[in-house]
Structure formats: structure tokens, C-alpha cells
Amino acid sequence: MNIMLFHSTYGLRPAVTAAADRLRAAGHEVWTPDLFDGRTFDSFEEGMEYKEEVGKDELLRRAVLAAAPYSERGLVYAGFSLGAATAQTLALGDDKAKGLLLLHGTSDIAETASVDELPVQLHVASPDAFETDDWLNTWYLQMGKAGADVEIYRYAGAGHLFTDPELPDYDEEAAEATWRVALGFLDSL
């Protein structure tokens, strides 16, 4: 598969490049665009401040420009937290998208969003302050209404960004389970 993997609010950190390497080792071609122009952050708050400074529209523009040269190949869009939200937006707007792998995040869905049985897999902590049960229930129904084929995996007791070994949220057991399931998902596409 051709995978466009977007980073979280922390920026393009080693955990993202390690995830890309893991995907490459499984036989996938992976791109990891840097939407923050080389900036990384040690805290969620710093990353969000930078995101607000740059603006949602500009970040989306950067993501579209990064994906555009490869979209004809049929991409799987993937991302971590903020990057998952970005991946979701791009996948729902790309009729050639092969799949959507969401790690730690989702995004709003336009009422007019429509896909043809797009395979979607979400991995999220339970509970997760950013992805509450009420939000996820609504999100799941809206994705189904849009035509997506959605699987959700919840990890009890894990922190929000539980796949990043450099963050306090890291949960090795949940992270390894996520990668086992996600690699199986990608192999099925």
C-alpha cells in the first residue's frame, strides 16, 4: 500500500518516523510530510499554539500539497491525533483513497461527505478526553452515513498518544496491539 502518514500536534518526531519504518518493513511505501516546517514540540499546548498560529486552513493546504503527487496511486491516509484528523479530511475528499487508518484521533465530518465503502480503522484510548464516548458514537454514525466501513479499537487505561514511546501516554502493550491490528488492516486492503 501507499501510505500518507501525518504527524500529531507534537510535530514530525522520532515516533512518527519509527512508525513509518515499521510500515515500510511490512512492505508498504510511506510518506511522512512535515506540516510544521521542521518544528517539534515537547508539550501538547505548545503544539496547539503553533497549530493556531499557522491556522487550520494552511495546515490542510500543506497536507493536500504533500498528498497530491501520490493520490493517483490510491493512498491509504493515516495519522496520529491531529494528523488523524487531517488524514480523515483528505481521505473523505479523495475518491481514489484506498483506506483510512486513524491513530488517536478523528475529525468533524461534512454533511455532504460520501465515500464508497471506504475501509476505516480507528485506534483510540478509553477513556480519551479528546475522543469522548459521545463524540465517538456520533462520529461512527456519521462515518457510516457517509458510506465508510468502520472498525473501532479502544484501549482501556492507555493515554491519548499511547503509541509514542517518548511521551507519558505511552502504553507498550496497547501500542503493540495497535500495530498488530493496523498491519493486518493494511494487508487486507
Short mmCIF file of N, CA and C in Angstrom, two decimals:
data_model
loop_
_atom_site.label_atom_id
_atom_site.label_comp_id
_atom_site.label_asym_id
_atom_site.label_seq_id
_atom_site.Cartn_x
_atom_site.Cartn_y
_atom_site.Cartn_z
N MET A 1 0.82 -1.19 0.00
CA MET A 1 0.00 0.00 0.00
C MET A 1 0.87 1.26 0.00
N ASN A 2 0.31 2.31 -0.52
CA ASN A 2 0.93 3.63 -0.49
C ASN A 2 0.26 4.40 0.65
N ILE A 3 1.06 4.78 1.63
CA ILE A 3 0.51 5.37 2.85
C ILE A 3 1.04 6.78 3.05
N MET A 4 0.13 7.72 3.26
CA MET A 4 0.47 9.09 3.61
C MET A 4 0.21 9.22 5.11
N LEU A 5 1.27 9.35 5.92
CA LEU A 5 1.20 9.32 7.37
C LEU A 5 1.47 10.71 7.95
N PHE A 6 0.47 11.27 8.62
CA PHE A 6 0.57 12.64 9.16
C PHE A 6 0.87 12.62 10.66
N HIS A 7 1.74 13.53 11.06
CA HIS A 7 2.17 13.64 12.46
C HIS A 7 1.12 14.31 13.34
N SER A 8 1.34 14.22 14.63
CA SER A 8 0.46 14.84 15.64
C SER A 8 0.83 16.30 15.87
N THR A 9 0.21 16.88 16.86
CA THR A 9 0.47 18.26 17.26
C THR A 9 1.90 18.44 17.77
N TYR A 10 2.57 17.34 18.10
CA TYR A 10 3.95 17.43 18.55
C TYR A 10 4.93 17.61 17.39
N GLY A 11 4.47 17.44 16.18
CA GLY A 11 5.32 17.59 15.00
C GLY A 11 5.89 16.27 14.54
N LEU A 12 6.75 16.33 13.56
CA LEU A 12 7.35 15.13 12.96
C LEU A 12 8.48 14.64 13.87
N ARG A 13 8.08 13.88 14.88
CA ARG A 13 9.01 13.38 15.91
C ARG A 13 9.50 11.97 15.56
N PRO A 14 10.48 11.48 16.30
CA PRO A 14 11.00 10.14 16.05
C PRO A 14 9.93 9.04 16.06
N ALA A 15 8.90 9.16 16.87
CA ALA A 15 7.85 8.13 16.91
C ALA A 15 7.14 8.01 15.56
N VAL A 16 7.00 9.11 14.84
CA VAL A 16 6.34 9.08 13.53
C VAL A 16 7.25 8.41 12.51
N THR A 17 8.53 8.77 12.52
CA THR A 17 9.45 8.13 11.57
C THR A 17 9.64 6.65 11.91
N ALA A 18 9.61 6.29 13.20
CA ALA A 18 9.69 4.88 13.58
C ALA A 18 8.45 4.12 13.10
N ALA A 19 7.29 4.74 13.21
CA ALA A 19 6.05 4.11 12.71
C ALA A 19 6.13 3.92 11.20
N ALA A 20 6.64 4.92 10.50
CA ALA A 20 6.79 4.81 9.05
C ALA A 20 7.76 3.68 8.70
N ASP A 21 8.85 3.57 9.47
CA ASP A 21 9.81 2.48 9.22
C ASP A 21 9.17 1.12 9.47
N ARG A 22 8.33 1.03 10.49
CA ARG A 22 7.63 -0.23 10.77
C ARG A 22 6.72 -0.60 9.60
N LEU A 23 6.02 0.39 9.07
CA LEU A 23 5.14 0.16 7.91
C LEU A 23 5.94 -0.23 6.67
N ARG A 24 7.09 0.43 6.47
CA ARG A 24 7.95 0.09 5.34
C ARG A 24 8.48 -1.34 5.46
N ALA A 25 8.84 -1.73 6.68
CA ALA A 25 9.35 -3.08 6.90
C ALA A 25 8.29 -4.14 6.58
N ALA A 26 7.02 -3.74 6.65
CA ALA A 26 5.91 -4.64 6.31
C ALA A 26 5.58 -4.59 4.83
N GLY A 27 6.39 -3.84 4.05
CA GLY A 27 6.23 -3.82 2.60
C GLY A 27 5.45 -2.66 2.03
N HIS A 28 5.18 -1.66 2.83
CA HIS A 28 4.40 -0.50 2.36
C HIS A 28 5.32 0.65 1.98
N GLU A 29 4.85 1.48 1.05
CA GLU A 29 5.54 2.72 0.72
C GLU A 29 4.89 3.81 1.57
N VAL A 30 5.71 4.59 2.28
CA VAL A 30 5.18 5.54 3.25
C VAL A 30 5.82 6.90 3.08
N TRP A 31 4.99 7.94 3.13
CA TRP A 31 5.46 9.32 3.14
C TRP A 31 5.02 9.96 4.44
N THR A 32 5.91 10.78 5.02
CA THR A 32 5.63 11.46 6.29
C THR A 32 5.86 12.95 6.11
N PRO A 33 4.89 13.65 5.54
CA PRO A 33 5.08 15.08 5.34
C PRO A 33 5.21 15.84 6.66
N ASP A 34 6.03 16.85 6.64
CA ASP A 34 6.23 17.70 7.82
C ASP A 34 5.37 18.95 7.66
N LEU A 35 4.20 18.94 8.27
CA LEU A 35 3.29 20.08 8.15
C LEU A 35 3.69 21.25 9.03
N PHE A 36 4.68 21.02 9.92
CA PHE A 36 5.12 22.08 10.85
C PHE A 36 6.47 22.67 10.46
N ASP A 37 6.92 22.44 9.23
CA ASP A 37 8.18 23.03 8.74
C ASP A 37 9.36 22.80 9.68
N GLY A 38 9.51 21.57 10.15
CA GLY A 38 10.66 21.22 10.97
C GLY A 38 10.51 21.48 12.46
N ARG A 39 9.43 22.09 12.85
CA ARG A 39 9.24 22.39 14.28
C ARG A 39 8.63 21.19 14.98
N THR A 40 9.16 20.87 16.15
CA THR A 40 8.58 19.86 17.03
C THR A 40 8.38 20.49 18.40
N PHE A 41 7.53 19.85 19.19
CA PHE A 41 7.17 20.44 20.48
C PHE A 41 7.22 19.40 21.58
N ASP A 42 7.53 19.87 22.78
CA ASP A 42 7.62 18.99 23.94
C ASP A 42 6.31 18.87 24.69
N SER A 43 5.37 19.74 24.36
CA SER A 43 4.07 19.67 25.04
C SER A 43 2.94 19.86 24.03
N PHE A 44 1.81 19.28 24.37
CA PHE A 44 0.61 19.41 23.56
C PHE A 44 0.25 20.89 23.41
N GLU A 45 0.34 21.63 24.50
CA GLU A 45 -0.04 23.05 24.48
C GLU A 45 0.81 23.86 23.51
N GLU A 46 2.12 23.60 23.49
CA GLU A 46 3.00 24.31 22.55
C GLU A 46 2.63 23.97 21.10
N GLY A 47 2.37 22.70 20.85
CA GLY A 47 1.99 22.28 19.51
C GLY A 47 0.68 22.90 19.07
N MET A 48 -0.29 22.98 19.98
CA MET A 48 -1.59 23.58 19.65
C MET A 48 -1.43 25.08 19.40
N GLU A 49 -0.57 25.71 20.16
CA GLU A 49 -0.31 27.14 19.95
C GLU A 49 0.25 27.37 18.54
N TYR A 50 1.18 26.53 18.13
CA TYR A 50 1.74 26.65 16.79
C TYR A 50 0.68 26.36 15.73
N LYS A 51 -0.12 25.34 15.96
CA LYS A 51 -1.20 24.99 15.03
C LYS A 51 -2.13 26.19 14.84
N GLU A 52 -2.50 26.83 15.92
CA GLU A 52 -3.38 28.01 15.84
C GLU A 52 -2.69 29.16 15.11
N GLU A 53 -1.40 29.32 15.36
CA GLU A 53 -0.62 30.38 14.70
C GLU A 53 -0.61 30.18 13.18
N VAL A 54 -0.36 28.95 12.75
CA VAL A 54 -0.31 28.64 11.32
C VAL A 54 -1.71 28.67 10.72
N GLY A 55 -2.67 28.12 11.46
CA GLY A 55 -4.06 28.10 11.00
C GLY A 55 -4.44 26.78 10.38
N LYS A 56 -5.66 26.34 10.64
CA LYS A 56 -6.17 25.07 10.15
C LYS A 56 -6.16 25.01 8.62
N ASP A 57 -6.57 26.09 7.97
CA ASP A 57 -6.62 26.10 6.51
C ASP A 57 -5.24 25.93 5.89
N GLU A 58 -4.23 26.59 6.46
CA GLU A 58 -2.87 26.48 5.94
C GLU A 58 -2.33 25.07 6.15
N LEU A 59 -2.59 24.48 7.30
CA LEU A 59 -2.13 23.11 7.54
C LEU A 59 -2.80 22.13 6.58
N LEU A 60 -4.07 22.35 6.32
CA LEU A 60 -4.78 21.49 5.37
C LEU A 60 -4.21 21.69 3.96
N ARG A 61 -3.90 22.91 3.61
CA ARG A 61 -3.29 23.18 2.31
C ARG A 61 -1.96 22.44 2.18
N ARG A 62 -1.15 22.49 3.22
CA ARG A 62 0.14 21.79 3.21
C ARG A 62 -0.07 20.28 3.05
N ALA A 63 -1.07 19.75 3.73
CA ALA A 63 -1.35 18.31 3.64
C ALA A 63 -1.79 17.92 2.24
N VAL A 64 -2.66 18.71 1.65
CA VAL A 64 -3.14 18.45 0.29
C VAL A 64 -1.97 18.49 -0.69
N LEU A 65 -1.10 19.49 -0.56
CA LEU A 65 0.05 19.59 -1.44
C LEU A 65 1.00 18.40 -1.28
N ALA A 66 1.13 17.91 -0.05
CA ALA A 66 2.01 16.76 0.19
C ALA A 66 1.43 15.48 -0.43
N ALA A 67 0.13 15.33 -0.38
CA ALA A 67 -0.51 14.11 -0.87
C ALA A 67 -0.74 14.14 -2.38
N ALA A 68 -0.92 15.30 -2.94
CA ALA A 68 -1.31 15.42 -4.35
C ALA A 68 -0.43 14.64 -5.33
N PRO A 69 0.89 14.65 -5.20
CA PRO A 69 1.70 13.92 -6.18
C PRO A 69 1.49 12.40 -6.15
N TYR A 70 0.90 11.88 -5.07
CA TYR A 70 0.76 10.44 -4.91
C TYR A 70 -0.69 9.95 -4.95
N SER A 71 -1.65 10.86 -4.96
CA SER A 71 -3.05 10.46 -4.81
C SER A 71 -3.54 9.58 -5.96
N GLU A 72 -2.97 9.74 -7.15
CA GLU A 72 -3.38 8.90 -8.29
C GLU A 72 -3.08 7.42 -8.03
N ARG A 73 -2.12 7.15 -7.15
CA ARG A 73 -1.75 5.77 -6.84
C ARG A 73 -2.79 5.08 -5.96
N GLY A 74 -3.68 5.86 -5.36
CA GLY A 74 -4.64 5.31 -4.41
C GLY A 74 -4.00 5.18 -3.04
N LEU A 75 -4.09 6.23 -2.26
CA LEU A 75 -3.43 6.29 -0.96
C LEU A 75 -4.28 5.72 0.16
N VAL A 76 -3.59 5.19 1.16
CA VAL A 76 -4.18 4.99 2.48
C VAL A 76 -3.73 6.20 3.27
N TYR A 77 -4.68 6.94 3.79
CA TYR A 77 -4.36 8.09 4.62
C TYR A 77 -4.31 7.63 6.07
N ALA A 78 -3.30 8.09 6.79
CA ALA A 78 -3.12 7.69 8.18
C ALA A 78 -2.57 8.86 8.97
N GLY A 79 -2.76 8.83 10.27
CA GLY A 79 -2.21 9.90 11.08
C GLY A 79 -2.41 9.68 12.56
N PHE A 80 -1.65 10.46 13.31
CA PHE A 80 -1.67 10.44 14.77
C PHE A 80 -2.39 11.69 15.29
N SER A 81 -3.49 11.54 16.01
CA SER A 81 -4.20 12.63 16.67
C SER A 81 -4.56 13.74 15.67
N LEU A 82 -3.92 14.90 15.74
CA LEU A 82 -4.16 15.96 14.76
C LEU A 82 -3.93 15.43 13.35
N GLY A 83 -2.92 14.61 13.18
CA GLY A 83 -2.64 14.01 11.87
C GLY A 83 -3.74 13.06 11.43
N ALA A 84 -4.40 12.41 12.38
CA ALA A 84 -5.53 11.55 12.05
C ALA A 84 -6.69 12.40 11.53
N ALA A 85 -6.92 13.53 12.18
CA ALA A 85 -7.98 14.44 11.72
C ALA A 85 -7.68 14.92 10.30
N THR A 86 -6.42 15.23 10.04
CA THR A 86 -6.00 15.66 8.71
C THR A 86 -6.20 14.53 7.70
N ALA A 87 -5.76 13.33 8.07
CA ALA A 87 -5.90 12.17 7.19
C ALA A 87 -7.36 11.92 6.86
N GLN A 88 -8.23 12.03 7.87
CA GLN A 88 -9.66 11.81 7.64
C GLN A 88 -10.21 12.81 6.63
N THR A 89 -9.87 14.06 6.79
CA THR A 89 -10.35 15.10 5.88
C THR A 89 -9.92 14.80 4.45
N LEU A 90 -8.65 14.43 4.27
CA LEU A 90 -8.15 14.15 2.92
C LEU A 90 -8.79 12.89 2.34
N ALA A 91 -8.91 11.84 3.14
CA ALA A 91 -9.48 10.58 2.64
C ALA A 91 -10.93 10.77 2.20
N LEU A 92 -11.69 11.55 2.95
CA LEU A 92 -13.09 11.75 2.60
C LEU A 92 -13.24 12.61 1.35
N GLY A 93 -12.19 13.33 0.98
CA GLY A 93 -12.23 14.16 -0.22
C GLY A 93 -11.53 13.56 -1.42
N ASP A 94 -10.98 12.35 -1.27
CA ASP A 94 -10.20 11.73 -2.34
C ASP A 94 -10.91 10.45 -2.79
N ASP A 95 -11.52 10.48 -3.96
CA ASP A 95 -12.28 9.31 -4.42
C ASP A 95 -11.40 8.13 -4.79
N LYS A 96 -10.08 8.33 -4.80
CA LYS A 96 -9.15 7.23 -5.06
C LYS A 96 -8.57 6.63 -3.78
N ALA A 97 -8.95 7.18 -2.62
CA ALA A 97 -8.43 6.70 -1.34
C ALA A 97 -8.74 5.22 -1.18
N LYS A 98 -7.73 4.47 -0.72
CA LYS A 98 -7.87 3.01 -0.52
C LYS A 98 -8.25 2.66 0.91
N GLY A 99 -7.99 3.58 1.84
CA GLY A 99 -8.28 3.30 3.23
C GLY A 99 -7.92 4.47 4.11
N LEU A 100 -8.30 4.36 5.38
CA LEU A 100 -8.05 5.41 6.36
C LEU A 100 -7.70 4.74 7.68
N LEU A 101 -6.50 5.01 8.18
CA LEU A 101 -6.02 4.47 9.45
C LEU A 101 -5.86 5.64 10.42
N LEU A 102 -6.71 5.65 11.43
CA LEU A 102 -6.72 6.75 12.40
C LEU A 102 -6.15 6.27 13.73
N LEU A 103 -5.09 6.94 14.18
CA LEU A 103 -4.46 6.63 15.45
C LEU A 103 -4.65 7.82 16.38
N HIS A 104 -5.48 7.63 17.38
CA HIS A 104 -5.67 8.61 18.45
C HIS A 104 -6.52 9.81 18.08
N GLY A 105 -7.23 9.80 16.97
CA GLY A 105 -8.00 10.99 16.64
C GLY A 105 -8.96 10.83 15.49
N THR A 106 -9.92 11.73 15.47
CA THR A 106 -10.92 11.82 14.40
C THR A 106 -11.15 13.29 14.11
N SER A 107 -12.10 13.57 13.25
CA SER A 107 -12.42 14.95 12.91
C SER A 107 -13.90 15.07 12.58
N ASP A 108 -14.36 16.30 12.48
CA ASP A 108 -15.73 16.54 12.03
C ASP A 108 -15.91 15.97 10.63
N ILE A 109 -17.15 15.65 10.32
CA ILE A 109 -17.47 15.08 9.01
C ILE A 109 -18.51 15.99 8.35
N ALA A 110 -18.22 16.42 7.14
CA ALA A 110 -19.17 17.28 6.43
C ALA A 110 -20.45 16.49 6.15
N GLU A 111 -21.57 17.18 6.23
CA GLU A 111 -22.87 16.55 5.95
C GLU A 111 -22.91 15.94 4.55
N THR A 112 -22.16 16.53 3.64
CA THR A 112 -22.18 16.07 2.25
C THR A 112 -21.12 15.00 1.96
N ALA A 113 -20.35 14.59 2.97
CA ALA A 113 -19.30 13.60 2.76
C ALA A 113 -19.89 12.30 2.25
N SER A 114 -19.24 11.73 1.24
CA SER A 114 -19.72 10.49 0.67
C SER A 114 -18.54 9.68 0.13
N VAL A 115 -18.45 8.43 0.57
CA VAL A 115 -17.41 7.52 0.10
C VAL A 115 -18.06 6.19 -0.25
N ASP A 116 -17.35 5.41 -1.03
CA ASP A 116 -17.88 4.12 -1.46
C ASP A 116 -17.23 3.01 -0.65
N GLU A 117 -17.80 2.73 0.51
CA GLU A 117 -17.33 1.67 1.40
C GLU A 117 -15.84 1.80 1.75
N LEU A 118 -15.39 3.02 2.00
CA LEU A 118 -14.00 3.26 2.39
C LEU A 118 -13.69 2.50 3.67
N PRO A 119 -12.67 1.62 3.66
CA PRO A 119 -12.28 0.94 4.89
C PRO A 119 -11.61 1.91 5.86
N VAL A 120 -12.11 1.95 7.09
CA VAL A 120 -11.60 2.87 8.11
C VAL A 120 -11.33 2.08 9.38
N GLN A 121 -10.16 2.31 9.95
CA GLN A 121 -9.85 1.70 11.24
C GLN A 121 -9.37 2.80 12.18
N LEU A 122 -9.96 2.83 13.39
CA LEU A 122 -9.63 3.81 14.42
C LEU A 122 -9.10 3.09 15.65
N HIS A 123 -7.99 3.58 16.17
CA HIS A 123 -7.41 3.09 17.42
C HIS A 123 -7.37 4.27 18.39
N VAL A 124 -8.01 4.11 19.55
CA VAL A 124 -8.13 5.23 20.47
C VAL A 124 -8.15 4.73 21.91
N ALA A 125 -7.64 5.57 22.80
CA ALA A 125 -7.65 5.25 24.23
C ALA A 125 -9.08 5.26 24.77
N SER A 126 -9.27 4.56 25.87
CA SER A 126 -10.57 4.55 26.53
C SER A 126 -10.35 4.61 28.04
N PRO A 127 -10.72 5.72 28.67
CA PRO A 127 -11.30 6.92 28.06
C PRO A 127 -10.24 7.79 27.44
N ASP A 128 -10.69 8.72 26.61
CA ASP A 128 -9.81 9.69 25.97
C ASP A 128 -10.53 11.03 25.99
N ALA A 129 -9.93 12.00 26.65
CA ALA A 129 -10.57 13.31 26.80
C ALA A 129 -10.81 13.99 25.46
N PHE A 130 -10.02 13.65 24.45
CA PHE A 130 -10.17 14.27 23.13
C PHE A 130 -11.16 13.51 22.25
N GLU A 131 -11.42 12.26 22.58
CA GLU A 131 -12.31 11.40 21.79
C GLU A 131 -13.31 10.74 22.75
N THR A 132 -14.24 11.54 23.27
CA THR A 132 -15.18 11.05 24.27
C THR A 132 -16.13 10.01 23.68
N ASP A 133 -16.75 9.24 24.54
CA ASP A 133 -17.70 8.22 24.08
C ASP A 133 -18.82 8.83 23.25
N ASP A 134 -19.39 9.93 23.72
CA ASP A 134 -20.48 10.58 22.98
C ASP A 134 -20.01 11.02 21.59
N TRP A 135 -18.82 11.63 21.54
CA TRP A 135 -18.28 12.07 20.26
C TRP A 135 -18.07 10.88 19.33
N LEU A 136 -17.46 9.80 19.85
CA LEU A 136 -17.16 8.64 19.01
C LEU A 136 -18.43 7.96 18.50
N ASN A 137 -19.47 7.94 19.32
CA ASN A 137 -20.74 7.37 18.86
C ASN A 137 -21.29 8.18 17.69
N THR A 138 -21.28 9.49 17.83
CA THR A 138 -21.76 10.37 16.76
C THR A 138 -20.88 10.22 15.52
N TRP A 139 -19.58 10.24 15.73
CA TRP A 139 -18.62 10.09 14.62
C TRP A 139 -18.86 8.80 13.86
N TYR A 140 -19.01 7.70 14.60
CA TYR A 140 -19.23 6.39 13.98
C TYR A 140 -20.49 6.40 13.11
N LEU A 141 -21.57 6.95 13.63
CA LEU A 141 -22.82 7.01 12.86
C LEU A 141 -22.66 7.88 11.61
N GLN A 142 -21.96 9.01 11.75
CA GLN A 142 -21.76 9.90 10.60
C GLN A 142 -20.87 9.25 9.55
N MET A 143 -19.83 8.54 9.98
CA MET A 143 -18.97 7.86 9.01
C MET A 143 -19.76 6.78 8.27
N GLY A 144 -20.59 6.06 8.99
CA GLY A 144 -21.44 5.06 8.35
C GLY A 144 -22.39 5.68 7.35
N LYS A 145 -22.97 6.81 7.74
CA LYS A 145 -23.89 7.53 6.85
C LYS A 145 -23.17 7.99 5.57
N ALA A 146 -21.88 8.35 5.73
CA ALA A 146 -21.09 8.80 4.58
C ALA A 146 -20.69 7.63 3.67
N GLY A 147 -20.84 6.40 4.16
CA GLY A 147 -20.53 5.23 3.34
C GLY A 147 -19.27 4.49 3.73
N ALA A 148 -18.65 4.86 4.85
CA ALA A 148 -17.42 4.21 5.29
C ALA A 148 -17.73 2.89 6.00
N ASP A 149 -16.77 1.99 5.92
CA ASP A 149 -16.83 0.71 6.62
C ASP A 149 -15.86 0.82 7.79
N VAL A 150 -16.39 1.05 9.01
CA VAL A 150 -15.57 1.48 10.15
C VAL A 150 -15.39 0.37 11.19
N GLU A 151 -14.13 0.26 11.65
CA GLU A 151 -13.78 -0.57 12.82
C GLU A 151 -13.17 0.35 13.85
N ILE A 152 -13.58 0.18 15.12
CA ILE A 152 -13.01 0.98 16.21
C ILE A 152 -12.39 0.05 17.23
N TYR A 153 -11.17 0.35 17.64
CA TYR A 153 -10.47 -0.40 18.68
C TYR A 153 -10.18 0.56 19.82
N ARG A 154 -10.65 0.19 21.03
CA ARG A 154 -10.46 1.02 22.23
C ARG A 154 -9.46 0.32 23.15
N TYR A 155 -8.61 1.10 23.79
CA TYR A 155 -7.57 0.58 24.67
C TYR A 155 -7.74 1.16 26.06
N ALA A 156 -8.30 0.35 26.95
CA ALA A 156 -8.61 0.78 28.31
C ALA A 156 -7.34 1.16 29.07
N GLY A 157 -7.38 2.32 29.69
CA GLY A 157 -6.30 2.77 30.53
C GLY A 157 -5.11 3.38 29.81
N ALA A 158 -5.09 3.34 28.49
CA ALA A 158 -3.97 3.94 27.74
C ALA A 158 -4.14 5.46 27.71
N GLY A 159 -3.04 6.17 27.55
CA GLY A 159 -3.09 7.62 27.39
C GLY A 159 -3.41 7.98 25.95
N HIS A 160 -3.69 9.24 25.70
CA HIS A 160 -4.15 9.69 24.38
C HIS A 160 -3.20 9.24 23.25
N LEU A 161 -1.94 9.59 23.33
CA LEU A 161 -0.96 9.22 22.28
C LEU A 161 -0.14 8.02 22.75
N PHE A 162 -0.82 6.91 22.99
CA PHE A 162 -0.20 5.75 23.63
C PHE A 162 0.79 5.00 22.75
N THR A 163 0.93 5.36 21.47
CA THR A 163 1.92 4.68 20.61
C THR A 163 3.26 5.40 20.57
N ASP A 164 3.38 6.55 21.22
CA ASP A 164 4.63 7.33 21.18
C ASP A 164 5.46 7.04 22.42
N PRO A 165 6.55 6.27 22.29
CA PRO A 165 7.35 5.89 23.45
C PRO A 165 8.05 7.04 24.15
N GLU A 166 8.08 8.22 23.54
CA GLU A 166 8.74 9.36 24.17
C GLU A 166 7.78 10.21 25.01
N LEU A 167 6.51 9.83 25.05
CA LEU A 167 5.52 10.61 25.78
C LEU A 167 5.01 9.86 27.01
N PRO A 168 4.54 10.59 28.02
CA PRO A 168 4.00 9.94 29.22
C PRO A 168 2.78 9.05 28.93
N ASP A 169 2.09 9.30 27.83
CA ASP A 169 0.91 8.50 27.45
C ASP A 169 1.26 7.08 26.99
N TYR A 170 2.52 6.82 26.72
CA TYR A 170 2.93 5.56 26.10
C TYR A 170 2.46 4.35 26.90
N ASP A 171 1.93 3.39 26.17
CA ASP A 171 1.49 2.11 26.74
C ASP A 171 1.96 1.03 25.77
N GLU A 172 3.05 0.34 26.14
CA GLU A 172 3.68 -0.62 25.23
C GLU A 172 2.71 -1.70 24.77
N GLU A 173 1.93 -2.25 25.69
CA GLU A 173 1.00 -3.32 25.33
C GLU A 173 -0.06 -2.83 24.34
N ALA A 174 -0.63 -1.66 24.62
CA ALA A 174 -1.64 -1.10 23.71
C ALA A 174 -1.02 -0.73 22.37
N ALA A 175 0.20 -0.20 22.40
CA ALA A 175 0.87 0.19 21.15
C ALA A 175 1.13 -1.03 20.28
N GLU A 176 1.64 -2.10 20.86
CA GLU A 176 1.93 -3.30 20.08
C GLU A 176 0.65 -3.93 19.54
N ALA A 177 -0.40 -3.93 20.34
CA ALA A 177 -1.69 -4.45 19.87
C ALA A 177 -2.20 -3.61 18.71
N THR A 178 -2.04 -2.30 18.81
CA THR A 178 -2.47 -1.40 17.73
C THR A 178 -1.74 -1.73 16.44
N TRP A 179 -0.43 -1.87 16.52
CA TRP A 179 0.34 -2.14 15.30
C TRP A 179 0.02 -3.50 14.70
N ARG A 180 -0.22 -4.52 15.54
CA ARG A 180 -0.61 -5.84 15.01
C ARG A 180 -1.90 -5.74 14.21
N VAL A 181 -2.90 -5.08 14.80
CA VAL A 181 -4.21 -4.96 14.16
C VAL A 181 -4.11 -4.06 12.92
N ALA A 182 -3.40 -2.95 13.04
CA ALA A 182 -3.27 -2.00 11.93
C ALA A 182 -2.56 -2.63 10.74
N LEU A 183 -1.51 -3.40 10.99
CA LEU A 183 -0.80 -4.07 9.89
C LEU A 183 -1.69 -5.10 9.22
N GLY A 184 -2.51 -5.79 9.98
CA GLY A 184 -3.47 -6.70 9.39
C GLY A 184 -4.49 -5.98 8.53
N PHE A 185 -4.94 -4.83 9.02
CA PHE A 185 -5.88 -4.00 8.26
C PHE A 185 -5.26 -3.58 6.92
N LEU A 186 -4.03 -3.09 6.97
CA LEU A 186 -3.36 -2.65 5.75
C LEU A 186 -3.15 -3.81 4.77
N ASP A 187 -2.83 -4.97 5.30
CA ASP A 187 -2.64 -6.15 4.44
C ASP A 187 -3.95 -6.57 3.77
N SER A 188 -5.08 -6.23 4.37
CA SER A 188 -6.37 -6.64 3.83
C SER A 188 -6.87 -5.72 2.70
N LEU A 189 -6.21 -4.58 2.54
CA LEU A 189 -6.68 -3.60 1.55
C LEU A 189 -6.21 -3.94 0.15
#
